[in-house]
Amino acid sequence: MTARTRSAPSAPARRRALGRARSSLLAGGLAALLTGCGGGALPPAPAADHAAPAPAGQAARVDLTGLPEASTFGHLDGAAADPAPQVGTDGVVLRVEHDVAVHDAPGGAPFARLPATQLGNPTWVPLIARQGGWGQVLLPSRPNSSTGWIRIDGAPITQARTPYHVDVDVDARRLVVWEGDRNVGSWTVGVGSSDSPTPRGRTYLMAAIEETVTKFSPIILPLGTHSETFNSYGGGPGTVALHGWPDPAVFGEAASDGCVRVPPDALRLLSTLPLGTLVLLH
């Protein structure tokens, strides 16, 4: 049976839920993962107020052995491109409670394994289509805009709904946070330079990272997309992120290595949004 879907909790509830426990797995090592970003892990608030996961064991078991991992480090040759890279969703996000197989179609061949954590955070991915007991989701791997189908019914999946989405007009250098049809914040931001542009398309908030190595941003919010210029950055996969910057002169400029630099009040709001929240880069 599919888990029920509920609305996200209030902002104060999300802030209270924002944990401060550190993950030794990532402490001090995130600089290699992001396009000019880095830090130690900060487990964020849950993606939304959610129901219990659907009972595991009802779906046919798939052998995950040998399947490449659908993570920010992965490259998935079998992934289909996002069919609607500039279209919103209904806000449904899925929490993967245990590693699950990613298929090329509903009931099709498995080509990847979606892990239960990403960068030390629980894996939440946006649902972009549904067919029967299957859901098509955005994946955090290269190539950008990769998608795949995962079994929802009878699988270790929790469904939730967030009313938020983030709109980034890269050309106008403007970021807006929407709660449904209501604009809850709008800021001028910094974006990638002409030599290392911010990628376009539909992505999502993948993780929340507390900065511990440098002081340029207290929190870094990696997205499920990568630099199209850097195949690697500092030895990592060139993950693009939303993050702060100490010099306000960068806001309104195209000067980053692909990340979106945001003012402090924007970062405070963005860090309260549920994981899996849709981010449109256009």
XYZ file of C-alpha atoms in Angstrom:
282
model
C 0.000 0.000 0.000
C 1.326 3.451 -0.851
C 2.147 5.684 2.104
C -0.153 8.654 2.667
C 1.065 12.088 1.637
C 0.804 15.047 4.026
C 1.715 18.701 3.832
C 4.995 20.085 5.147
C 5.128 21.412 8.721
C 5.310 25.075 9.609
C 8.612 26.943 9.364
C 9.087 27.036 13.182
C 8.589 23.263 13.313
C 11.193 22.768 10.592
C 13.647 25.024 12.413
C 13.173 23.100 15.667
C 13.831 19.889 13.766
C 17.112 21.170 12.299
C 19.681 18.955 13.989
C 23.231 19.840 15.012
C 24.761 16.359 15.142
C 27.910 16.056 13.039
C 28.780 13.217 10.678
C 32.427 12.150 10.933
C 32.094 10.656 7.454
C 32.224 14.081 5.824
C 33.806 16.362 8.405
C 36.523 18.472 6.818
C 36.254 16.751 3.439
C 33.430 18.445 1.532
C 35.650 21.019 -0.184
C 36.496 18.337 -2.739
C 32.847 17.658 -3.497
C 31.441 21.023 -4.460
C 32.129 23.686 -7.057
C 34.041 26.050 -4.771
C 32.245 24.880 -1.609
C 33.010 22.602 1.330
C 32.471 21.668 4.964
C 31.293 19.012 7.422
C 27.915 17.300 7.449
C 24.839 18.761 9.107
C 21.773 16.495 9.205
C 18.918 18.813 8.159
C 15.244 18.923 8.998
C 13.092 16.108 7.608
C 11.915 16.783 4.071
C 8.326 17.165 5.272
C 5.747 15.886 7.717
C 5.411 12.353 6.456
C 3.657 9.065 6.897
C 5.373 5.794 7.693
C 7.198 4.026 4.848
C 5.292 1.504 2.815
C 5.923 -2.020 4.102
C 9.037 -3.504 2.584
C 8.973 -6.943 1.074
C 5.757 -6.615 -0.929
C 7.570 -5.637 -4.127
C 9.652 -8.118 -6.052
C 13.211 -8.055 -4.775
C 15.903 -6.808 -7.121
C 19.529 -7.816 -6.756
C 21.409 -4.537 -6.262
C 24.817 -6.167 -6.583
C 26.923 -4.513 -9.239
C 24.508 -1.655 -9.940
C 26.230 1.760 -10.070
C 25.254 4.137 -7.287
C 22.916 7.008 -8.146
C 24.739 9.578 -6.033
C 26.453 12.909 -6.640
C 29.619 10.879 -7.367
C 27.966 8.678 -10.001
C 27.663 8.726 -13.777
C 24.651 6.825 -15.078
C 24.863 5.834 -18.711
C 21.388 4.262 -18.640
C 19.522 7.288 -17.267
C 16.887 9.041 -19.371
C 16.956 12.843 -19.479
C 14.354 14.885 -17.632
C 11.413 15.167 -20.075
C 10.303 18.582 -18.734
C 13.368 20.379 -17.308
C 11.584 23.697 -16.694
C 8.224 22.478 -15.383
C 7.141 22.500 -11.755
C 5.866 19.489 -9.807
C 3.037 18.942 -7.329
C 5.558 18.980 -4.476
C 5.642 15.249 -3.727
C 9.039 14.076 -2.516
C 10.167 10.537 -1.713
C 12.391 9.403 1.133
C 14.385 6.285 0.295
C 14.527 4.386 3.590
C 16.837 1.687 2.200
C 18.825 1.374 -1.016
C 16.469 0.741 -3.935
C 16.856 -0.170 -7.593
C 16.386 2.495 -10.259
C 14.750 1.241 -13.463
C 14.677 2.571 -17.027
C 10.865 2.319 -17.146
C 8.042 1.104 -14.880
C 8.807 -2.594 -14.476
C 11.830 -2.183 -16.747
C 15.473 -3.119 -16.350
C 17.355 -1.819 -13.305
C 20.372 0.320 -14.180
C 21.363 1.938 -10.858
C 21.017 1.810 -7.087
C 19.632 4.835 -5.236
C 21.247 4.906 -1.764
C 19.442 5.825 1.436
C 21.857 8.705 2.152
C 23.507 11.464 0.129
C 26.490 13.350 1.593
C 25.547 12.123 5.057
C 21.940 13.322 4.702
C 18.803 11.201 4.176
C 17.935 10.785 0.509
C 14.842 12.727 -0.581
C 14.107 13.049 -4.308
C 11.309 14.864 -6.174
C 8.600 12.811 -7.854
C 8.120 14.083 -11.423
C 5.770 11.410 -12.818
C 3.773 8.423 -11.638
C 2.575 5.283 -13.386
C 0.765 2.709 -11.306
C 2.949 1.756 -8.366
C 6.023 3.382 -9.934
C 7.453 6.883 -9.665
C 9.871 8.748 -11.916
C 12.348 10.806 -9.893
C 15.195 13.225 -10.456
C 18.585 11.681 -9.740
C 21.667 13.465 -8.323
C 24.169 11.872 -10.727
C 25.804 12.880 -13.963
C 24.714 13.503 -16.630
C 22.689 16.447 -15.373
C 18.902 16.027 -15.537
C 19.166 12.255 -15.118
C 15.955 10.473 -14.142
C 14.822 6.969 -13.329
C 11.847 4.958 -12.098
C 11.615 3.461 -8.630
C 9.001 1.165 -7.160
C 6.754 3.067 -4.718
C 4.102 0.559 -3.706
C 5.416 -2.103 -1.361
C 8.884 -0.541 -1.259
C 10.823 1.125 1.600
C 9.666 4.566 0.477
C 8.100 7.415 2.453
C 6.040 9.993 0.573
C 5.667 13.604 1.683
C 4.695 16.924 0.150
C 6.466 20.274 0.345
C 4.671 23.466 -0.717
C 7.961 25.170 -1.587
C 10.036 25.535 -4.700
C 13.027 27.701 -5.550
C 13.246 29.631 -8.821
C 16.658 30.876 -9.978
C 16.700 33.130 -13.045
C 20.378 32.767 -13.889
C 20.397 35.481 -16.550
C 18.592 37.978 -14.303
C 20.655 36.775 -11.291
C 17.508 36.542 -9.207
C 16.404 33.858 -6.719
C 12.814 33.568 -5.508
C 11.443 31.167 -2.889
C 7.792 30.257 -3.477
C 5.331 28.711 -1.056
C 2.633 27.601 -3.450
C 1.743 30.771 -5.379
C 3.105 33.074 -2.674
C 6.495 34.755 -3.015
C 8.116 34.395 0.412
C 11.511 35.869 -0.504
C 13.363 37.340 -3.474
C 17.041 38.242 -3.737
C 19.729 39.298 -6.185
C 22.334 36.509 -6.260
C 25.694 35.666 -7.791
C 25.921 32.995 -10.483
C 28.518 31.180 -12.551
C 30.883 33.070 -14.816
C 30.817 32.781 -18.599
C 33.710 30.317 -18.336
C 31.941 28.174 -15.716
C 28.215 28.882 -16.025
C 25.564 27.728 -13.598
C 23.854 24.707 -15.199
C 20.212 25.008 -16.251
C 17.344 22.640 -15.635
C 15.186 21.131 -12.924
C 17.046 19.984 -9.810
C 16.507 19.897 -6.040
C 17.958 20.469 -2.573
C 19.985 17.320 -2.037
C 21.682 17.962 1.313
C 22.584 20.550 3.961
C 26.243 20.877 4.958
C 27.702 22.853 7.837
C 30.885 24.672 6.787
C 33.835 23.798 9.037
C 36.875 24.289 6.796
C 36.490 27.862 5.554
C 34.258 30.749 6.607
C 32.657 31.775 3.309
C 29.245 30.254 4.161
C 27.900 28.814 7.431
C 25.662 26.370 5.543
C 26.055 24.908 2.043
C 23.098 23.407 0.209
C 24.303 20.981 -2.489
C 21.941 20.476 -5.412
C 21.332 17.389 -7.527
C 23.280 18.872 -10.439
C 26.895 19.437 -11.485
C 29.153 21.910 -13.220
C 29.165 21.448 -16.981
C 32.682 22.940 -17.054
C 34.472 20.994 -14.340
C 34.327 17.220 -14.522
C 36.080 17.330 -11.157
C 36.672 20.090 -8.633
C 39.308 19.591 -5.959
C 39.173 15.867 -6.652
C 35.390 15.645 -6.241
C 32.509 15.502 -8.750
C 31.891 19.266 -9.106
C 28.524 19.349 -7.352
C 26.781 22.727 -7.647
C 25.323 24.321 -4.509
C 23.477 27.286 -3.064
C 25.662 29.020 -0.471
C 26.549 32.334 1.105
C 29.475 34.638 0.445
C 31.240 37.126 2.755
C 31.601 39.917 0.180
C 28.208 41.336 -0.885
C 29.795 42.743 -4.052
C 29.356 39.307 -5.684
C 25.556 39.517 -5.622
C 24.363 40.461 -9.080
C 27.622 39.285 -10.648
C 28.453 36.260 -12.807
C 31.729 35.271 -11.178
C 31.404 31.917 -9.419
C 32.569 28.482 -10.551
C 28.928 27.503 -11.093
C 27.407 27.726 -7.612
C 24.695 30.248 -6.742
C 25.891 32.712 -4.095
C 23.091 34.068 -1.917
C 22.787 36.784 0.776
C 22.649 35.789 4.469
C 18.873 36.194 4.870
C 18.267 34.117 1.746
C 20.541 31.366 3.086
C 18.691 31.360 6.407
C 15.376 30.785 4.652
C 16.749 28.261 2.170
C 18.301 26.203 4.974
C 14.833 25.675 6.500
C 13.329 24.225 3.318
C 12.728 20.468 3.152
C 15.210 18.248 1.372
C 13.898 17.271 -2.044
C 12.499 20.786 -2.606
C 12.466 21.556 -6.323
C 14.968 24.106 -7.670
C 14.444 25.483 -11.183
C 17.582 26.912 -12.808
C 16.772 28.827 -15.999
